[in-house]
Coordinates of C-alpha atoms and ligand atoms in Angstrom, one line a residue:
X7 CA -196.8 69.6 -49.9
X8 CA -197.9 66.4 -48.4
X9 CA -196.1 64.0 -46.3
X10 CA -197.7 60.3 -46.7
X11 CA -195.1 58.1 -48.2
X12 CA -191.8 56.6 -46.1
X13 CA -189.6 54.7 -48.2
X14 CA -186.3 53.5 -46.3
X15 CA -182.5 54.1 -47.5
X16 CA -179.7 52.7 -46.0
X17 CA -175.8 53.1 -45.7
X18 CA -173.2 52.7 -43.1
X19 CA -172.8 56.3 -42.1
X20 CA -175.3 59.2 -42.2
X21 CA -173.7 62.6 -42.3
X22 CA -176.3 65.4 -41.7
X23 CA -174.4 68.7 -43.0
X24 CA -172.1 69.2 -46.0
X25 CA -170.0 71.8 -44.3
X26 CA -166.4 71.1 -43.4
X27 CA -166.9 69.3 -40.6
X28 CA -169.6 66.8 -42.3
X29 CA -167.4 66.5 -45.5
X30 CA -164.5 65.5 -43.6
X31 CA -166.4 62.9 -41.9
X32 CA -167.6 61.4 -45.0
X33 CA -164.3 61.5 -46.7
X34 CA -162.6 59.6 -43.7
X35 CA -165.7 57.0 -43.3
X36 CA -165.8 56.1 -47.1
X37 CA -162.8 54.3 -46.7
X38 CA -164.5 52.2 -44.3
X39 CA -168.1 51.7 -45.9
X40 CA -170.9 53.7 -47.7
X41 CA -172.0 57.6 -46.5
X42 CA -174.8 59.2 -47.3
X43 CA -174.3 63.2 -46.8
X44 CA -177.4 65.6 -46.8
X45 CA -177.5 69.0 -47.0
X46 CA -181.2 70.8 -46.1
X47 CA -180.3 73.3 -49.3
X48 CA -177.8 73.7 -52.0
X49 CA -175.1 71.6 -51.3
X50 CA -172.7 74.9 -51.3
X51 CA -174.8 76.6 -48.8
X52 CA -172.7 76.4 -45.6
X53 CA -171.5 78.8 -43.0
X54 CA -168.2 76.9 -44.4
X55 CA -168.7 78.7 -47.4
X56 CA -168.6 82.0 -46.1
X57 CA -165.7 82.3 -44.1
X58 CA -163.5 84.8 -45.0
X59 CA -159.9 84.8 -43.0
X60 CA -158.9 81.2 -42.4
X61 CA -157.8 78.6 -40.9
X62 CA -155.9 78.7 -37.5
X63 CA -152.8 76.1 -37.6
X64 CA -149.1 75.6 -36.4
X65 CA -147.1 76.1 -39.4
X66 CA -144.1 78.3 -39.3
X67 CA -141.4 77.1 -37.7
X68 CA -141.3 79.9 -35.2
X69 CA -144.5 79.2 -34.0
X70 CA -145.0 76.3 -31.3
X71 CA -148.2 74.3 -30.2
X72 CA -148.0 75.9 -26.7
X73 CA -148.2 79.1 -28.1
X74 CA -151.7 78.3 -30.0
X75 CA -152.8 76.3 -26.7
X76 CA -152.0 79.8 -24.5
X77 CA -153.7 82.2 -27.2
X78 CA -157.1 79.4 -27.4
X79 CA -156.9 78.9 -23.6
X80 CA -156.8 82.8 -23.0
X81 CA -159.3 83.9 -25.5
X82 CA -162.0 81.4 -23.7
X83 CA -161.9 83.0 -20.3
X84 CA -161.4 80.2 -18.1
X85 CA -163.8 78.0 -19.7
X86 CA -161.6 75.8 -22.0
X87 CA -161.1 72.0 -21.9
X88 CA -157.2 72.0 -21.7
X89 CA -157.3 68.4 -23.2
X90 CA -159.3 69.4 -26.0
X91 CA -157.4 72.4 -26.7
X92 CA -154.4 70.5 -26.7
X93 CA -155.8 67.5 -29.1
X94 CA -156.9 70.0 -31.6
X95 CA -154.5 72.1 -31.7
X96 CA -151.9 69.3 -31.9
X97 CA -154.4 67.8 -34.6
X98 CA -154.3 70.6 -36.7
X99 CA -151.1 70.6 -39.2
X100 CA -152.4 67.3 -40.1
X101 CA -156.0 67.9 -40.7
X102 CA -154.3 71.4 -43.0
X103 CA -152.5 68.9 -44.8
X104 CA -155.3 66.8 -45.8
X105 CA -157.4 69.6 -46.9
X106 CA -154.4 70.4 -48.9
X107 CA -154.0 66.7 -50.2
X108 CA -157.7 67.1 -51.1
X109 CA -157.2 70.0 -53.4
X110 CA -157.5 73.2 -51.2
X111 CA -155.4 75.8 -52.9
X112 CA -154.2 78.0 -50.1
X113 CA -152.6 81.5 -51.2
X114 CA -149.0 80.5 -50.9
X115 CA -145.9 82.8 -50.2
X116 CA -144.7 84.3 -53.7
X117 CA -141.6 82.6 -54.8
X118 CA -142.0 80.4 -51.7
X119 CA -141.2 76.7 -51.5
X120 CA -143.7 73.8 -51.5
X121 CA -144.8 74.0 -48.3
X122 CA -144.4 77.8 -47.6
X123 CA -148.3 79.2 -47.4
X124 CA -148.9 82.9 -46.4
X125 CA -150.0 82.9 -42.7
X126 CA -152.4 85.6 -41.3
X127 CA -152.4 87.0 -38.3
X128 CA -155.5 88.1 -36.3
X129 CA -156.5 89.6 -33.4
X130 CA -155.7 87.3 -30.3
X131 CA -152.9 85.1 -31.9
X132 CA -149.3 85.7 -31.2
X133 CA -148.1 84.2 -34.1
X134 CA -148.7 84.2 -37.7
X135 CA -150.7 81.2 -38.3
X136 CA -153.8 81.5 -40.2
X137 CA -154.0 79.5 -43.7
X138 CA -156.2 81.1 -46.2
X139 CA -157.4 81.2 -49.9
X140 CA -157.0 85.1 -50.6
X141 CA -160.2 86.5 -48.6
X142 CA -162.5 83.7 -49.8
X143 CA -161.0 80.6 -47.5
X144 CA -164.5 78.6 -47.0
X145 CA -165.3 79.0 -50.6
X146 CA -162.2 77.2 -51.7
X147 CA -162.4 74.6 -49.1
X148 CA -166.0 73.8 -50.1
X149 CA -164.8 73.6 -53.4
X150 CA -162.2 71.2 -52.9
X151 CA -164.0 69.0 -50.7
X152 CA -167.3 69.0 -52.7
X153 CA -165.0 67.9 -55.5
X154 CA -163.3 65.1 -53.8
X155 CA -166.4 63.8 -52.1
X156 CA -168.1 63.7 -55.9
X157 CA -165.0 61.4 -56.8
X158 CA -165.7 58.8 -54.2
X159 CA -167.9 56.0 -55.3
X160 CA -168.9 55.3 -51.9
X161 CA -170.2 58.7 -51.1
X162 CA -173.8 60.1 -52.2
X163 CA -174.6 64.1 -51.4
X164 CA -178.4 64.4 -51.3
X165 CA -179.7 68.1 -51.1
X166 CA -182.4 69.5 -50.3
X167 CA -183.1 67.1 -47.5
X168 CA -184.0 68.1 -44.1
X169 CA -183.5 65.4 -41.4
X170 CA -186.6 66.4 -39.0
X171 CA -185.5 63.7 -36.1
X172 CA -183.5 60.9 -35.2
X173 CA -184.4 57.2 -35.3
X174 CA -184.2 56.1 -31.9
X175 CA -184.0 52.5 -30.6
X176 CA -184.9 52.8 -26.7
X177 CA -186.0 56.4 -26.6
X178 CA -184.7 56.7 -22.7
X179 CA -180.9 57.0 -21.8
X180 CA -181.0 54.7 -19.2
X181 CA -182.3 51.8 -21.1
X182 CA -179.1 52.1 -23.7
X183 CA -181.1 54.3 -26.4
X184 CA -179.5 54.0 -29.8
X185 CA -179.6 56.5 -32.9
X186 CA -180.2 54.6 -36.0
X187 CA -180.2 57.7 -38.7
X188 CA -183.1 59.8 -39.1
X189 CA -186.2 60.6 -41.0
X190 CA -185.6 63.3 -43.6
X191 CA -188.0 65.5 -45.2
X192 CA -187.3 65.9 -48.9
X193 CA -188.2 69.4 -50.0
X194 CA -189.3 69.0 -53.6
X195 CA -192.0 66.0 -52.8
X196 CA -192.9 66.5 -49.0
X197 CA -192.1 63.0 -48.4
X198 CA -190.3 62.2 -45.0
X199 CA -188.3 58.7 -45.6
X200 CA -186.2 56.9 -43.0
X201 CA -182.3 57.1 -43.5
X202 CA -181.1 54.4 -41.4
X203 CA -177.3 54.0 -40.8
X204 CA -174.9 52.3 -38.0
X205 CA -173.2 55.7 -37.3
X206 CA -175.0 59.0 -37.6
X207 CA -173.3 62.5 -37.2
X208 CA -174.5 66.3 -36.9
X209 CA -172.8 68.5 -38.5
X210 CA -175.5 71.1 -39.1
X211 CA -173.4 74.2 -38.2
X212 CA -174.8 76.9 -36.2
X213 CA -177.7 79.2 -35.5
X214 CA -176.8 82.7 -36.4
X215 CA -180.9 82.9 -37.6
X216 CA -181.9 82.9 -33.9
X217 CA -181.3 86.7 -34.5
X218 CA -182.6 89.3 -36.3
X219 CA -179.4 90.4 -37.6
X220 CA -176.6 87.4 -38.5
X221 CA -173.8 86.9 -40.6
X222 CA -175.0 83.4 -41.2
X223 CA -176.5 82.2 -44.0
X224 CA -180.4 80.9 -43.9
X225 CA -179.3 77.0 -43.2
X226 CA -178.2 78.5 -39.9
X227 CA -180.9 77.6 -37.9
X228 CA -179.7 75.4 -35.3
X229 CA -181.2 72.4 -36.2
X230 CA -178.5 69.8 -34.9
X231 CA -178.4 71.1 -31.2
X232 CA -182.4 71.0 -31.8
X233 CA -182.4 67.6 -32.6
X234 CA -179.9 66.2 -30.5
X235 CA -181.9 67.8 -27.4
X236 CA -184.9 66.5 -28.3
X237 CA -183.2 63.0 -28.4
X238 CA -181.6 63.5 -24.9
X239 CA -178.2 64.6 -26.0
X240 CA -176.7 67.1 -23.2
X241 CA -176.2 70.7 -24.7
X242 CA -173.4 73.3 -22.9
X243 CA -172.3 76.7 -23.2
X244 CA -175.5 78.2 -25.4
X245 CA -175.2 81.6 -23.9
X246 CA -171.9 82.2 -25.2
X247 CA -172.9 83.8 -28.8
X248 CA -170.3 85.6 -30.6
X249 CA -171.0 88.8 -32.4
X250 CA -169.4 90.5 -35.4
X251 CA -169.4 94.5 -34.7
X252 CA -169.8 95.0 -38.0
X253 CA -172.2 93.9 -40.7
X254 CA -173.8 96.5 -43.7
X255 CA -177.3 97.5 -42.3
X256 CA -179.9 97.3 -45.2
X257 CA -183.0 95.4 -45.8
X258 CA -181.7 93.1 -48.8
X259 CA -178.1 92.7 -47.9
X260 CA -178.8 90.2 -45.2
X261 CA -175.6 89.1 -43.9
X262 CA -173.0 91.0 -45.4
X263 CA -169.9 91.4 -43.2
X264 CA -167.8 94.4 -43.4
X265 CA -164.5 93.2 -42.2
X266 CA -162.4 94.5 -38.9
X267 CA -159.6 95.3 -41.5
X268 CA -161.6 98.4 -42.4
X269 CA -161.2 99.9 -39.1
X270 CA -157.6 98.6 -39.0
X271 CA -157.0 101.2 -41.9
X272 CA -158.4 104.1 -39.7
X273 CA -162.5 103.7 -40.2
X274 CA -164.3 105.9 -37.3
X275 CA -167.4 104.4 -35.8
X276 CA -170.4 107.5 -35.7
X277 CA -173.6 108.2 -34.7
X278 CA -175.7 109.2 -37.2
X279 CA -175.5 113.1 -36.3
X280 CA -171.6 112.2 -36.7
X281 CA -170.4 112.0 -33.2
X282 CA -167.5 109.6 -32.8
X283 CA -168.2 107.1 -29.9
X284 CA -165.6 104.7 -29.4
X285 CA -162.9 106.9 -27.3
X286 CA -165.5 106.8 -24.6
X287 CA -165.3 103.1 -23.9
X288 CA -161.5 101.8 -24.9
X289 CA -158.2 103.7 -25.1
X290 CA -157.8 101.9 -28.3
X291 CA -161.2 103.5 -29.7
X292 CA -162.2 101.5 -33.0
X293 CA -158.9 99.1 -32.4
X294 CA -160.4 97.9 -29.3
X295 CA -161.2 93.8 -29.1
X296 CA -164.1 92.9 -30.9
X297 CA -166.3 92.1 -28.1
X298 CA -165.8 95.8 -26.7
X299 CA -166.8 97.3 -29.7
X300 CA -170.0 95.2 -30.4
X301 CA -171.0 96.4 -27.1
X302 CA -170.1 99.6 -27.6
X303 CA -172.1 99.6 -30.7
X304 CA -175.0 98.3 -29.1
X305 CA -175.4 100.3 -26.2
X306 CA -175.2 103.5 -28.4
X307 CA -178.1 102.1 -30.5
X308 CA -180.0 101.0 -27.3
X309 CA -179.5 104.5 -25.8
X310 CA -180.2 106.4 -28.4
X311 CA -182.7 104.2 -30.1
X312 CA -181.1 103.8 -33.2
X313 CA -181.5 101.3 -36.0
X314 CA -177.8 101.3 -36.9
X315 CA -174.5 103.3 -36.3
X316 CA -172.3 104.7 -39.2
X317 CA -168.8 103.5 -40.4
X318 CA -166.5 105.9 -41.8
X319 CA -163.6 105.7 -44.0
X320 CA -164.7 108.3 -46.5
X321 CA -161.4 110.3 -45.3
X322 CA -159.0 107.8 -46.4
X323 CA -157.9 108.7 -49.9
X324 CA -160.6 107.0 -52.4
X325 CA -157.4 105.1 -54.6
X326 CA -156.2 103.8 -51.0
X327 CA -159.7 102.4 -50.3
X328 CA -160.4 101.0 -54.2
X329 CA -157.4 98.9 -54.2
X330 CA -157.2 97.7 -50.5
X331 CA -161.1 96.9 -50.2
X332 CA -162.8 96.0 -53.9
X333 CA -164.9 93.3 -52.5
X334 CA -166.8 95.8 -49.7
X335 CA -166.7 98.6 -52.4
X336 CA -168.5 96.8 -55.0
X337 CA -170.8 95.1 -52.9
X338 CA -171.6 98.4 -51.0
X339 CA -172.0 100.1 -54.4
X340 CA -174.8 97.6 -55.2
X341 CA -176.5 98.9 -52.3
X342 CA -176.4 102.1 -53.1
X343 CA -173.5 103.0 -50.9
X344 CA -170.0 104.7 -51.8
X345 CA -167.1 103.7 -48.8
X346 CA -165.1 106.2 -50.9
X347 CA -167.5 109.4 -50.2
X348 CA -170.1 108.8 -47.3
X349 CA -170.2 106.4 -44.3
X350 CA -172.0 103.2 -44.3
X351 CA -174.8 102.0 -41.6
X352 CA -173.7 99.1 -39.9
X353 CA -175.2 96.7 -37.1
X354 CA -173.3 94.1 -35.0
X355 CA -174.7 90.8 -36.1
X356 CA -174.8 87.3 -34.6
X357 CA -171.8 85.2 -36.0
X358 CA -170.7 81.8 -34.2
X359 CA -172.3 79.8 -31.5
X360 CA -169.8 78.4 -28.7
X361 CA -172.1 76.2 -27.2
X362 CA -173.5 72.9 -28.7
X363 CA -174.4 69.2 -28.4
X364 CA -171.4 68.2 -25.8
X365 CA -169.0 65.4 -27.5
X366 CA -166.2 63.8 -26.3
X367 CA -162.3 64.2 -28.0
X368 CA -163.8 61.4 -30.4
X369 CA -166.7 63.3 -31.4
X370 CA -169.0 60.9 -29.5
X371 CA -172.3 62.2 -28.0
X372 CA -174.2 60.9 -25.2
X373 CA -176.5 58.8 -27.5
X374 CA -174.7 55.3 -28.7
X375 CA -174.2 56.1 -32.3
X376 CA -174.5 59.4 -32.4
X377 CA -171.9 61.9 -33.4
X378 CA -171.5 65.5 -33.7
X379 CA -168.9 67.7 -35.3
X380 CA -168.3 71.3 -35.9
X381 CA -170.4 74.4 -35.0
X382 CA -173.3 71.7 -33.8
X383 CA -170.9 70.1 -31.1
X384 CA -169.1 71.6 -27.9
X385 CA -166.3 69.8 -27.6
X386 CA -164.5 72.3 -25.0
X387 CA -161.8 74.0 -27.3
X388 CA -163.8 77.3 -27.2
X389 CA -165.1 77.9 -23.7
X390 CA -166.3 81.3 -23.1
X391 CA -164.9 83.5 -26.2
X392 CA -163.6 81.7 -29.6
X393 CA -160.3 82.6 -30.9
X394 CA -160.4 83.8 -34.1
X395 CA -159.8 81.3 -37.1
X396 CA -160.4 78.4 -34.5
X397 CA -163.6 77.1 -35.8
X398 CA -162.5 75.6 -39.4
X399 CA -159.7 74.1 -37.3
X400 CA -162.3 72.0 -35.1
X401 CA -164.5 71.1 -37.7
X402 CA -161.7 69.7 -39.5
X403 CA -159.9 67.9 -37.2
X404 CA -163.2 66.8 -35.2
X405 CA -164.9 65.4 -38.8
X406 CA -161.5 63.4 -39.0
X407 CA -161.8 62.2 -35.3
X408 CA -165.5 61.5 -35.5
X409 CA -165.2 59.3 -38.5
X410 CA -162.4 57.2 -37.1
X411 CA -164.3 56.6 -33.6
X412 CA -167.4 55.6 -35.7
X413 CA -165.5 53.4 -37.6
X414 CA -164.2 51.3 -34.6
X415 CA -167.6 51.6 -32.8
X416 CA -169.2 50.0 -36.2
X417 CA -166.4 47.4 -36.0
X418 CA -166.9 46.5 -32.2
X419 CA -171.0 46.4 -32.9
X420 CA -170.3 43.0 -34.8
X421 CA -173.9 42.0 -36.4
X422 CA -176.0 44.5 -34.5
X423 CA -178.9 45.4 -36.8
X424 CA -181.7 48.0 -36.9
X425 CA -184.7 47.6 -35.6
X426 CA -187.7 47.9 -37.7
X427 CA -188.8 51.8 -37.6
X428 CA -192.5 53.0 -38.5
X429 CA -193.1 55.1 -41.5
X430 CA -193.5 58.5 -40.9
X431 CA -196.9 59.2 -39.7
X432 CA -198.5 62.5 -40.4
X433 CA -201.9 61.5 -38.8
X434 CA -204.4 63.9 -39.2
X435 CA -202.2 66.6 -40.1
X436 CA -203.7 69.3 -42.5
X437 CA -202.4 71.7 -44.8
X438 CA -201.5 74.7 -43.5
X439 CA -203.4 77.3 -45.1
X440 CA -202.0 80.0 -42.2
X441 CA -198.5 80.8 -43.5
X442 CA -198.6 84.0 -41.3
X443 CA -198.6 82.2 -38.2
X444 CA -195.0 80.6 -39.1
X445 CA -193.9 83.6 -40.2
X446 CA -195.2 85.9 -37.4
X447 CA -193.5 83.4 -35.0
X448 CA -190.2 83.4 -36.9
X449 CA -189.9 87.2 -36.9
X450 CA -191.0 87.5 -33.1
X451 CA -188.0 84.9 -32.0
X452 CA -185.5 87.0 -33.8
X453 CA -186.5 90.4 -32.6
X454 CA -186.9 89.5 -29.2
X455 CA -183.5 87.4 -29.2
X456 CA -181.7 90.5 -30.4
X457 CA -183.5 93.1 -27.8
X458 CA -183.6 90.7 -25.0
X459 CA -181.0 88.4 -25.4
X460 CA -178.1 90.1 -27.2
X461 CA -174.8 91.5 -26.5
X462 CA -175.8 93.1 -23.7
X463 CA -178.1 91.3 -21.1
X464 CA -180.2 91.9 -17.7
X465 CA -182.2 89.5 -15.4
X466 CA -185.5 91.6 -16.3
X467 CA -184.8 91.2 -20.2
X468 CA -184.0 87.4 -19.8
X469 CA -187.5 86.9 -18.1
X470 CA -189.4 89.1 -20.4
X471 CA -187.8 86.4 -23.6
X472 CA -188.0 83.4 -21.6
X473 CA -192.1 84.2 -21.0
X474 CA -192.7 85.2 -24.4
X475 CA -190.7 82.3 -26.1
X476 CA -192.4 79.6 -23.9
X477 CA -195.7 81.3 -25.0
X478 CA -194.1 80.9 -28.8
X479 CA -192.9 77.3 -28.6
X480 CA -196.4 76.2 -27.2
X481 CA -197.9 77.5 -30.2
X482 CA -195.2 76.3 -32.3
X483 CA -195.8 72.9 -31.0
X484 CA -199.5 72.9 -31.4
X485 CA -199.2 74.1 -34.9
X486 CA -196.3 71.6 -35.9
X487 CA -198.3 68.5 -34.6
X488 CA -201.7 69.5 -36.9
X489 CA -200.1 70.3 -39.9
X490 CA -198.3 68.7 -42.6
X491 CA -194.6 69.3 -42.1
X492 CA -192.3 71.5 -44.3
X493 CA -189.0 72.9 -44.1
X494 CA -190.1 76.4 -42.6
X495 CA -192.1 74.4 -40.0
X496 CA -189.3 72.3 -38.8
X497 CA -187.2 75.1 -39.0
X498 CA -189.4 77.3 -36.7
X499 CA -189.6 74.5 -34.3
X500 CA -185.6 74.3 -33.9
X501 CA -185.3 77.8 -33.9
X502 CA -187.6 78.2 -30.8
X503 CA -185.6 74.9 -28.9
X504 CA -182.7 76.6 -29.7
X505 CA -183.4 80.2 -28.6
X506 CA -184.8 78.7 -25.3
X507 CA -181.7 76.9 -24.5
X508 CA -179.3 80.3 -25.1
X509 CA -181.9 81.9 -22.9
X510 CA -182.0 79.4 -20.1
X511 CA -178.1 79.3 -20.3
X512 CA -177.9 83.1 -19.9
X513 CA -180.0 83.3 -17.1
X514 CA -178.2 80.3 -15.5
X515 CA -175.1 82.3 -15.5
X516 CA -174.8 84.4 -13.1
X517 CA -171.7 86.4 -13.6
X518 CA -170.0 88.3 -16.9
X519 CA -167.5 86.2 -19.0
X520 CA -166.2 86.0 -22.5
X521 CA -169.2 86.5 -24.5
X522 CA -171.6 86.8 -22.0
X523 CA -172.1 90.1 -20.3
X524 CA -174.9 91.0 -18.0
X525 CA -175.5 94.4 -16.5
X526 CA -177.0 92.6 -13.0
X527 CA -173.5 90.7 -12.8
X528 CA -171.1 92.5 -14.4
X529 CA -167.7 90.7 -12.5
X530 CA -166.1 87.7 -13.5
X531 CA -166.7 85.1 -10.4
X532 CA -164.3 82.2 -10.5
X533 CA -165.5 80.9 -7.2
X534 CA -168.5 80.1 -8.4
X535 CA -168.9 80.0 -12.0
X536 CA -166.0 78.4 -13.5
X537 CA -167.9 75.8 -15.2
X538 CA -170.0 74.3 -18.3
X539 CA -173.4 75.5 -18.4
X540 CA -175.1 72.0 -19.0
X541 CA -178.5 71.5 -19.9
X542 CA -180.2 67.9 -20.2
X543 CA -183.7 67.3 -21.3
X544 CA -186.4 67.3 -18.6
X545 CA -183.9 68.2 -16.5
X546 CA -183.3 71.5 -14.6
X547 CA -180.0 73.3 -15.2
X548 CA -177.4 71.6 -14.2
X549 CA -173.6 72.4 -14.0
X550 CA -170.6 70.1 -14.9
X551 CA -167.3 70.2 -12.9
Ligands
FAD620 C1 -169.3 85.3 -42.6 C2 -168.3 84.5 -42.1 C3 -167.1 84.2 -41.8 C4 -166.4 83.3 -41.1 N1 -164.8 83.5 -41.0 C5 -164.3 82.1 -40.5 C6 -163.1 82.5 -40.4 O1 -162.3 83.4 -41.2 N2 -162.4 81.2 -40.0 C7 -163.0 80.0 -39.1 O2 -162.3 79.3 -38.6 N3 -164.2 80.4 -39.1 C8 -165.0 81.1 -39.6 N4 -166.4 81.4 -39.4 C9 -167.0 79.8 -38.8 C10 -167.0 78.9 -39.5 O3 -167.4 79.0 -41.3 C11 -168.1 77.8 -39.1 O4 -167.8 77.7 -37.7 C12 -167.7 76.6 -39.6 O5 -168.0 76.6 -41.3 C13 -169.1 75.5 -39.6 O6 -168.9 74.5 -40.3 P1 -170.0 73.4 -40.2 O7 -169.4 71.9 -40.9 O8 -170.0 73.0 -38.2 O9 -171.2 74.1 -40.4 P2 -171.5 74.5 -41.8 O10 -170.4 74.6 -42.8 O11 -172.8 75.7 -41.6 O12 -172.1 73.0 -42.9 C14 -173.8 72.7 -42.2 C15 -174.4 72.1 -43.0 O13 -175.8 71.4 -42.4 C16 -176.5 71.5 -43.3 N5 -177.9 71.3 -42.3 C17 -178.4 72.0 -41.5 N6 -179.5 71.4 -41.0 C18 -180.0 70.7 -41.6 C19 -181.1 69.6 -41.5 N7 -182.0 69.9 -40.5 N8 -180.8 68.7 -42.6 C20 -179.9 68.4 -43.5 N9 -178.8 69.2 -43.7 C21 -178.8 70.3 -42.7 C22 -176.5 72.7 -44.3 O14 -177.2 72.6 -45.3 C23 -175.1 72.5 -44.5 O15 -174.8 71.6 -45.5 C24 -166.9 82.2 -40.3 C25 -168.7 82.2 -40.4 C26 -169.2 83.1 -41.4 C27 -170.6 83.1 -41.3

């Protein structure tokens, strides 16, 4: 692969990421101008496509905005921004109606009226308010939004295009830096082109790939956070990573999530010798809150040096398991495990990034003409812990809000023109002939993050992680500037950046709160830590109020 040519492509709006946040933005913005949407792999490959449970929104007459707001604040353990919670919750029904208008077919109540959808109830929600499309909600949303985008003349979706860095006019925040799009690698040709736009959205999803085990697909390497941070956008609350307690442990299964519903139906967590252990952690045993179950599994794995624990539902009648969990049963059978006969090996896995690029309630970042939405952004909705199914809600609402803000900003910007940006200059960079350097660093980062910066943390482990990450970062940056870039190298550079942000944030927070648990400061300390952890480039750790 070579990176020698550098063409320029122009549109009014550039959307980096084609999940729910990016596509909602694109559909809204397309009424006001031309939109280019970039996806770094096939267009369907996004965290959105894997969402099972659904999207939370006040829908039934028994429910209320106040109740959804209170549930969200409770989950967030004191760190939610109430204004953000209220705004996003209140916009929820309208965003859901828009998804329906765009063709999403949520599961309806049997023989119900036009507006009657089956509402799921999930942990932490005091009402039924989760709209879903069976247990494949994300896939259905992606289908509908993808088709709607394809039908708009003003929207171009380009696959296998990897955003590398932003096009910046003045690179100092104090000088009024401005974003005019991005340098983008074409994976097939290796060319790095300039995509110029008057408004750019970062909607690149999460960063599950920072950890060895994750429920996220391969695209989730935190690119947007790294790209935005490098451009000077402050990042907040990166220590709050949500882990799902049970993912199938199998080298080929990668990220197959085993639903909590199994434990709901009586599945028991056991050590490899068959001993159950959850009762010693919580009176509700397997039905304890998600974070407690994840922490208990992690603790048993660390104590006994295990690679996995077992999840056992084989005591329930085989017919029941077949009827209730056909999808999970079949997937496990493909990997040689029969749920109806024996326990299956499981591990917790990184699932959701609560922190991200700081935005206001219109999706604006601190950098003019740059917006962020979805899992990449930090609006203040989740605080220290995400309430189930609030992430699709946030992405849908904020995608639309950011588009409205971008449209207003473009109008008020008048005839402002982009400066001439230099083409991508590979300098004396060479073709890489040592791919092992990339794969080794990649594995090291993911393993050390898993072992040292996982579900349970300590000062000692965090300090070790930081020392190693700094070394890897130094090596990766050296390699980056000496070699022609490709998508693996771009992702690796972003991965190490994001890993470092997680560790710095975790080191800064000297307490346990929500998803951040450290054995050195096991208590929540409201007197000192009721605030976000904000990191800005070239500045020491600073907190906002
Ligand atoms: C297994 C699983 C189950 C989940 N279940 C639920 C649920 O039931 N309810 C809920 O609310 N949430 C759920 N979530 C979380 C939710 O799915 C995500 O938070 C949400 O879909 C994120 O949407 P997004 O638009 O921000 O990003 P994504 O949907 O991840 O889209 C990211 C896009 O960015 C592109 N991209 C990334 N990097 C680059 C780059 N450098 N250049 C160009 N393009 C790039 C990708 O190609 C992709 O198109 C689940 C997540 C997982 C993994």
